[in-house]
PDB file of C-alpha atoms in Angstrom:
ATOM      1  CA  MET A 890      38.097 210.441 111.010  1.00 55.00           C
ATOM      2  CA  ASN A 891      36.981 213.955 111.728  1.00 64.00           C
ATOM      3  CA  GLN A 892      38.630 216.301 114.216  1.00 64.00           C
ATOM      4  CA  LYS A 893      36.211 215.434 117.022  1.00 59.00           C
ATOM      5  CA  GLN A 894      36.924 211.685 116.648  1.00 58.00           C
ATOM      6  CA  ASN A 895      40.671 212.335 116.553  1.00 56.00           C
ATOM      7  CA  PHE A 896      40.429 214.441 119.694  1.00 55.00           C
ATOM      8  CA  LEU A 897      38.331 211.824 121.511  1.00 51.00           C
ATOM      9  CA  SER A 898      40.776 209.076 120.435  1.00 56.00           C
ATOM     10  CA  TRP A 899      43.680 211.156 121.745  1.00 52.00           C
ATOM     11  CA  ILE A 900      41.910 211.691 125.094  1.00 54.00           C
ATOM     12  CA  LEU A 901      41.101 207.973 125.380  1.00 50.00           C
ATOM     13  CA  ILE A 902      44.723 206.985 124.659  1.00 57.00           C
ATOM     14  CA  THR A 903      46.006 209.544 127.181  1.00 52.00           C
ATOM     15  CA  VAL A 904      43.624 208.299 129.897  1.00 46.00           C
ATOM     16  CA  MET A 905      44.547 204.662 129.183  1.00 53.00           C
ATOM     17  CA  ILE A 906      48.287 205.425 129.349  1.00 52.00           C
ATOM     18  CA  THR A 907      47.815 207.333 132.608  1.00 49.00           C
ATOM     19  CA  LEU A 908      45.814 204.514 134.209  1.00 46.00           C
ATOM     20  CA  PHE A 909      48.137 201.851 132.801  1.00 47.00           C
ATOM     21  CA  THR A 910      51.252 203.667 134.020  1.00 44.00           C
ATOM     22  CA  HIS A 911      49.760 204.363 137.471  1.00 42.00           C
ATOM     23  CA  GLN A 912      48.696 200.739 137.935  1.00 41.00           C
ATOM     24  CA  ALA A 913      51.988 199.370 136.637  1.00 41.00           C
ATOM     25  CA  THR A 914      54.116 201.668 138.788  1.00 40.00           C
ATOM     26  CA  TYR A 915      52.287 200.942 142.031  1.00 42.00           C
ATOM     27  CA  SER A 916      54.746 198.234 143.097  1.00 50.00           C
ATOM     28  CA  GLN A 917      57.544 198.756 140.607  1.00 70.00           C
ATOM     29  CA  GLY A 918      61.120 199.845 141.200  1.00 76.00           C
ATOM     30  CA  LYS A 919      61.889 197.373 143.954  1.00 76.00           C
ATOM     31  CA  PHE A 920      65.227 196.517 142.276  1.00 78.00           C
ATOM     32  CA  ALA A 921      66.265 200.087 141.446  1.00 79.00           C
ATOM     33  CA  PRO A 922      66.544 202.049 144.678  1.00 78.00           C
ATOM     34  CA  THR A 923      68.238 205.103 143.121  1.00 82.00           C
ATOM     35  CA  LEU A 924      66.571 204.888 139.699  1.00 90.00           C
ATOM     36  CA  ARG A 925      62.932 204.158 140.523  1.00 89.00           C
ATOM     37  CA  THR A 926      62.054 207.700 139.400  1.00 92.00           C
ATOM     38  CA  LEU A 927      62.582 206.466 135.813  1.00 94.00           C
ATOM     39  CA  ILE A 928      59.366 204.437 136.056  1.00 94.00           C
ATOM     40  CA  GLY A 929      56.605 206.188 134.152  1.00 94.00           C
ATOM     41  CA  LYS A 930      59.022 208.278 132.059  1.00 95.00           C
ATOM     42  CA  SER A 931      59.020 208.076 128.270  1.00 95.00           C
ATOM     43  CA  PHE A 932      61.675 207.857 125.570  1.00 95.00           C
ATOM     44  CA  ASN A 933      61.843 207.245 121.846  1.00 91.00           C
ATOM     45  CA  ASN A 934      65.540 206.416 121.561  1.00 90.00           C
ATOM     46  CA  GLU A 935      67.216 203.857 123.848  1.00 90.00           C
ATOM     47  CA  ASN A 936      70.427 205.914 123.668  1.00 89.00           C
ATOM     48  CA  GLU A 937      68.643 208.899 125.229  1.00 89.00           C
ATOM     49  CA  ILE A 938      66.684 207.541 128.181  1.00 92.00           C
ATOM     50  CA  PRO A 939      66.011 210.328 130.690  1.00 89.00           C
ATOM     51  CA  GLY A 940      68.146 209.907 133.800  1.00 92.00           C
ATOM     52  CA  LEU A 941      70.653 207.599 132.072  1.00 94.00           C
ATOM     53  CA  LYS A 942      72.590 210.156 130.011  1.00 90.00           C
ATOM     54  CA  ARG A 943      76.065 208.786 130.765  1.00 93.00           C
ATOM     55  CA  PHE A 944      75.049 205.176 130.218  1.00 95.00           C
ATOM     56  CA  THR A 945      75.805 203.338 126.984  1.00 95.00           C
ATOM     57  CA  HIS A 946      73.175 201.143 125.382  1.00 95.00           C
ATOM     58  CA  HIS A 947      74.589 197.595 125.424  1.00 93.00           C
ATOM     59  CA  GLU A 948      71.734 195.535 123.994  1.00 92.00           C
ATOM     60  CA  GLY A 949      67.994 195.420 123.590  1.00 94.00           C
ATOM     61  CA  THR A 950      65.316 192.926 122.643  1.00 93.00           C
ATOM     62  CA  MET A 951      61.591 192.792 122.010  1.00 94.00           C
ATOM     63  CA  ILE A 952      60.005 190.341 124.460  1.00 94.00           C
ATOM     64  CA  THR A 953      56.565 190.117 122.877  1.00 93.00           C
ATOM     65  CA  ASP A 954      55.476 188.877 119.477  1.00 92.00           C
ATOM     66  CA  ILE A 955      56.300 191.235 116.639  1.00 90.00           C
ATOM     67  CA  ASP A 956      52.604 191.750 115.878  1.00 91.00           C
ATOM     68  CA  ASP A 957      51.655 192.464 119.512  1.00 92.00           C
ATOM     69  CA  PRO A 958      49.577 195.687 119.634  1.00 93.00           C
ATOM     70  CA  GLU A 959      51.556 196.861 122.703  1.00 93.00           C
ATOM     71  CA  PRO A 960      55.082 195.504 122.246  1.00 95.00           C
ATOM     72  CA  GLN A 961      57.344 195.239 125.297  1.00 95.00           C
ATOM     73  CA  PHE A 962      61.111 195.656 125.278  1.00 95.00           C
ATOM     74  CA  LEU A 963      64.115 195.051 127.502  1.00 96.00           C
ATOM     75  CA  ASP A 964      67.215 197.221 127.210  1.00 96.00           C
ATOM     76  CA  VAL A 965      70.535 196.930 129.040  1.00 96.00           C
ATOM     77  CA  LEU A 966      72.607 200.055 129.583  1.00 96.00           C
ATOM     78  CA  LEU A 967      76.056 200.142 131.159  1.00 96.00           C
ATOM     79  CA  LYS A 968      78.311 202.705 132.831  1.00 96.00           C
ATOM     80  CA  GLY A 969      81.511 201.373 134.366  1.00 95.00           C
ATOM     81  CA  SER A 970      80.601 198.548 136.743  1.00 95.00           C
ATOM     82  CA  LYS A 971      76.928 199.531 136.885  1.00 96.00           C
ATOM     83  CA  GLY A 972      74.170 198.114 134.696  1.00 96.00           C
ATOM     84  CA  VAL A 973      70.555 199.107 134.254  1.00 96.00           C
ATOM     85  CA  VAL A 974      67.831 196.944 132.734  1.00 96.00           C
ATOM     86  CA  VAL A 975      64.781 198.823 131.482  1.00 96.00           C
ATOM     87  CA  LEU A 976      61.408 197.172 130.825  1.00 96.00           C
ATOM     88  CA  SER A 977      59.286 199.330 128.523  1.00 96.00           C
ATOM     89  CA  VAL A 978      56.096 199.198 126.477  1.00 95.00           C
ATOM     90  CA  VAL A 979      55.022 201.017 123.320  1.00 95.00           C
ATOM     91  CA  PRO A 980      51.256 201.455 123.800  1.00 93.00           C
ATOM     92  CA  ASP A 981      50.840 203.245 120.467  1.00 89.00           C
ATOM     93  CA  THR A 982      53.062 201.739 117.769  1.00 85.00           C
ATOM     94  CA  SER A 983      52.432 204.688 115.457  1.00 88.00           C
ATOM     95  CA  SER A 984      54.217 207.012 117.920  1.00 88.00           C
ATOM     96  CA  LYS A 985      57.059 204.599 118.807  1.00 88.00           C
ATOM     97  CA  ILE A 986      57.320 206.225 122.263  1.00 94.00           C
ATOM     98  CA  HIS A 987      58.412 203.792 125.000  1.00 96.00           C
ATOM     99  CA  HIS A 988      56.973 204.079 128.505  1.00 96.00           C
ATOM    100  CA  ILE A 989      59.180 202.689 131.286  1.00 96.00           C
ATOM    101  CA  LEU A 990      57.377 200.050 133.369  1.00 96.00           C
ATOM    102  CA  ASP A 991      60.171 198.771 135.617  1.00 96.00           C
ATOM    103  CA  VAL A 992      63.926 199.008 136.135  1.00 96.00           C
ATOM    104  CA  ILE A 993      66.675 196.842 137.608  1.00 96.00           C
ATOM    105  CA  GLU A 994      69.879 198.401 138.937  1.00 95.00           C
ATOM    106  CA  VAL A 995      72.863 196.061 138.934  1.00 95.00           C
ATOM    107  CA  ASN A 996      75.738 197.586 140.916  1.00 94.00           C
ATOM    108  CA  ASN A 997      79.343 196.439 141.181  1.00 94.00           C
ATOM    109  CA  ILE A 998      79.379 194.086 138.191  1.00 96.00           C
ATOM    110  CA  PRO A 999      82.677 192.183 138.509  1.00 94.00           C
ATOM    111  CA  ASN A1000      85.108 192.201 135.568  1.00 93.00           C
ATOM    112  CA  GLY A1001      84.228 189.449 133.105  1.00 91.00           C
ATOM    113  CA  TRP A1002      80.603 189.236 134.275  1.00 94.00           C
ATOM    114  CA  GLU A1003      77.660 190.407 132.199  1.00 93.00           C
ATOM    115  CA  VAL A1004      73.936 191.030 132.323  1.00 95.00           C
ATOM    116  CA  ARG A1005      72.043 188.527 130.144  1.00 91.00           C
ATOM    117  CA  MET A1006      68.491 188.923 128.857  1.00 88.00           C
ATOM    118  CA  VAL A1007      68.253 186.000 126.458  1.00 85.00           C
ATOM    119  CA  GLY A1008      69.161 182.335 126.591  1.00 88.00           C
ATOM    120  CA  CYS A1009      68.379 181.821 130.282  1.00 90.00           C
ATOM    121  CA  GLN A1010      65.786 179.549 131.810  1.00 89.00           C
ATOM    122  CA  GLU A1011      64.669 178.395 135.246  1.00 90.00           C
ATOM    123  CA  GLY A1012      65.333 174.659 135.489  1.00 86.00           C
ATOM    124  CA  GLU A1013      63.611 172.999 132.561  1.00 85.00           C
ATOM    125  CA  THR A1014      60.933 175.707 132.219  1.00 84.00           C
ATOM    126  CA  GLU A1015      61.105 177.372 128.826  1.00 82.00           C
ATOM    127  CA  GLY A1016      59.464 180.541 127.568  1.00 85.00           C
ATOM    128  CA  GLN A1017      60.204 182.759 130.552  1.00 91.00           C
ATOM    129  CA  ILE A1018      62.023 186.066 130.161  1.00 94.00           C
ATOM    130  CA  ILE A1019      64.893 185.977 132.653  1.00 95.00           C
ATOM    131  CA  VAL A1020      67.507 188.638 133.309  1.00 96.00           C
ATOM    132  CA  ALA A1021      70.647 187.308 134.981  1.00 95.00           C
ATOM    133  CA  LEU A1022      74.053 188.497 136.145  1.00 96.00           C
ATOM    134  CA  VAL A1023      76.413 185.805 134.878  1.00 95.00           C
ATOM    135  CA  ASN A1024      80.045 184.879 134.475  1.00 92.00           C
ATOM    136  CA  PRO A1025      79.938 183.350 130.983  1.00 88.00           C
ATOM    137  CA  GLY A1026      83.177 181.379 131.172  1.00 81.00           C
ATOM    138  CA  LYS A1027      83.687 178.831 128.426  1.00 84.00           C
ATOM    139  CA  GLY A1028      81.457 176.025 127.325  1.00 83.00           C
ATOM    140  CA  GLU A1029      77.886 175.579 126.210  1.00 87.00           C
ATOM    141  CA  TYR A1030      76.330 176.821 129.467  1.00 85.00           C
ATOM    142  CA  VAL A1031      77.235 179.588 131.898  1.00 87.00           C
ATOM    143  CA  LYS A1032      78.739 178.114 135.041  1.00 80.00           C
ATOM    144  CA  TYR A1033      78.005 180.926 137.487  1.00 91.00           C
ATOM    145  CA  VAL A1034      74.782 182.912 137.870  1.00 94.00           C
ATOM    146  CA  LYS A1035      75.019 185.435 140.688  1.00 94.00           C
ATOM    147  CA  ARG A1036      71.537 187.047 140.558  1.00 95.00           C
ATOM    148  CA  ALA A1037      68.404 186.565 138.478  1.00 96.00           C
ATOM    149  CA  TRP A1038      65.076 188.272 137.893  1.00 96.00           C
ATOM    150  CA  LEU A1039      61.973 187.088 136.093  1.00 95.00           C
ATOM    151  CA  CYS A1040      60.339 189.609 133.787  1.00 94.00           C
ATOM    152  CA  ASN A1041      56.688 189.056 134.619  1.00 91.00           C
ATOM    153  CA  ARG A1042      54.862 190.262 131.505  1.00 88.00           C
ATOM    154  CA  ASP A1043      51.444 189.842 133.136  1.00 87.00           C
ATOM    155  CA  LYS A1044      52.259 192.017 136.141  1.00 90.00           C
ATOM    156  CA  LEU A1045      54.557 194.311 134.084  1.00 90.00           C
ATOM    157  CA  ARG A1046      57.419 194.131 136.559  1.00 92.00           C
ATOM    158  CA  PHE A1047      60.542 192.252 137.550  1.00 95.00           C
ATOM    159  CA  GLN A1048      60.539 189.622 140.289  1.00 94.00           C
ATOM    160  CA  TYR A1049      63.584 188.215 142.037  1.00 93.00           C
ATOM    161  CA  ILE A1050      64.143 184.478 141.476  1.00 94.00           C
ATOM    162  CA  ASN A1051      66.663 182.103 143.001  1.00 93.00           C
ATOM    163  CA  ALA A1052      69.800 182.086 140.852  1.00 94.00           C
ATOM    164  CA  LYS A1053      70.569 178.458 141.830  1.00 92.00           C
ATOM    165  CA  HIS A1054      67.938 177.190 139.415  1.00 89.00           C
ATOM    166  CA  ILE A1055      68.952 179.360 136.446  1.00 93.00           C
ATOM    167  CA  LYS A1056      70.906 178.090 133.487  1.00 90.00           C
ATOM    168  CA  CYS A1057      72.003 180.268 130.603  1.00 90.00           C
ATOM    169  CA  MET A1058      73.327 179.232 127.241  1.00 89.00           C
ATOM    170  CA  ASN A1059      76.607 180.712 126.105  1.00 85.00           C
ATOM    171  CA  VAL A1060      75.577 182.089 122.748  1.00 73.00           C
ATOM    172  CA  GLY A1061      78.277 181.396 120.190  1.00 59.00           C
ATOM    173  CA  ALA A1062      80.226 179.047 122.482  1.00 52.00           C
ATOM    174  CA  ASP A1063      82.289 176.326 120.855  1.00 51.00           C
TER     175      ASP A1063
END
């Protein structure tokens, strides 16, 4: 590519990211009243997300196929009894810069409870990405699910779902 093509490609990517971020943030942040300003921000290291400096990265997972041209990720960060779940996308895999699409704030997590991003499903429906606040207990399945959110990959945001219908596997349970 020559310089003019590189420049035009850069402009096109910038315009697409701007439009994508604006559209995605229009109704985002519903579950993060004090952290909704994170939506639209960028980061390249989950340990250094702007606005979450005192939070510790607990876990993260890719929620799209590995060969997806715009991979999406979920990350859980914790500070004391507060948790934050970040939904992000990497629109240009060569840059590895994540753009925050939506955020969930989970306040007052009771001792022994945890935020789960994998192993949960709504009833018998499989293939959904569900984030849940659970008390893992002992056994094959979690007994108590306090709150749950569906990660809607089409709308690029979280949606509240009834926790009564959520079941989560206890990974590594005997």
